[in-house]
Amino acid sequence: MIPNHPEPEQIQLENVLFALGNPLRLAIIRKLADGSELNCNALRPEDVVKSTMTHHWRVLRDSGVIWQRPQGRENMISLRRDDLDARFPGLMDTLLQVM
């Protein structure tokens, strides 16, 4: 596992809201909302360079919104839905409805 994944009790609302305050990061969460795990390239828009996505992955990971794990030469990404729902009941449902 890649370091810097906060424990569920360490996830802070202000960090989650900051992470999801970016339209690109919100679009990523929408793609992961069905419980899928996708590689970085599958989530990267064609017009966004890899270095920019690295920044977005770090923000989402450090805030506790996603899990990121290495698999070969790729990183697999999934939404920490269970942790977020346990910590902030209804938050993800609300955010996904308005997206």
Phi, psi and omega in degrees: 000145178285139181293171176079025171269114180292150173294154182308318181288348178269351180290125183251138183304316182297327178288320178296313181295323176297313181299321183270005179277006179249130183301324179293317179293324175297320178296323177297315181296322177300318180293332182266353188296338180279004178092005181284160174240121184236155177279165184304317183293328178291336182263349185274121174298148183300330184270009180245128182285157184300322182295325176294318179295325177302319177298313181295320177299317181297316180299313181295318181292310183295333179277348179092014182276325182234158166260141177227126180223143179285143172214103185064233181267003182246165168248133177264139186233137176217156179280137177274056187300314182299316179295318181292320179294323179291320183283319184227078184306129177086347184298309183293321177302315180296313181296321181289332178289326183270353182279000000 
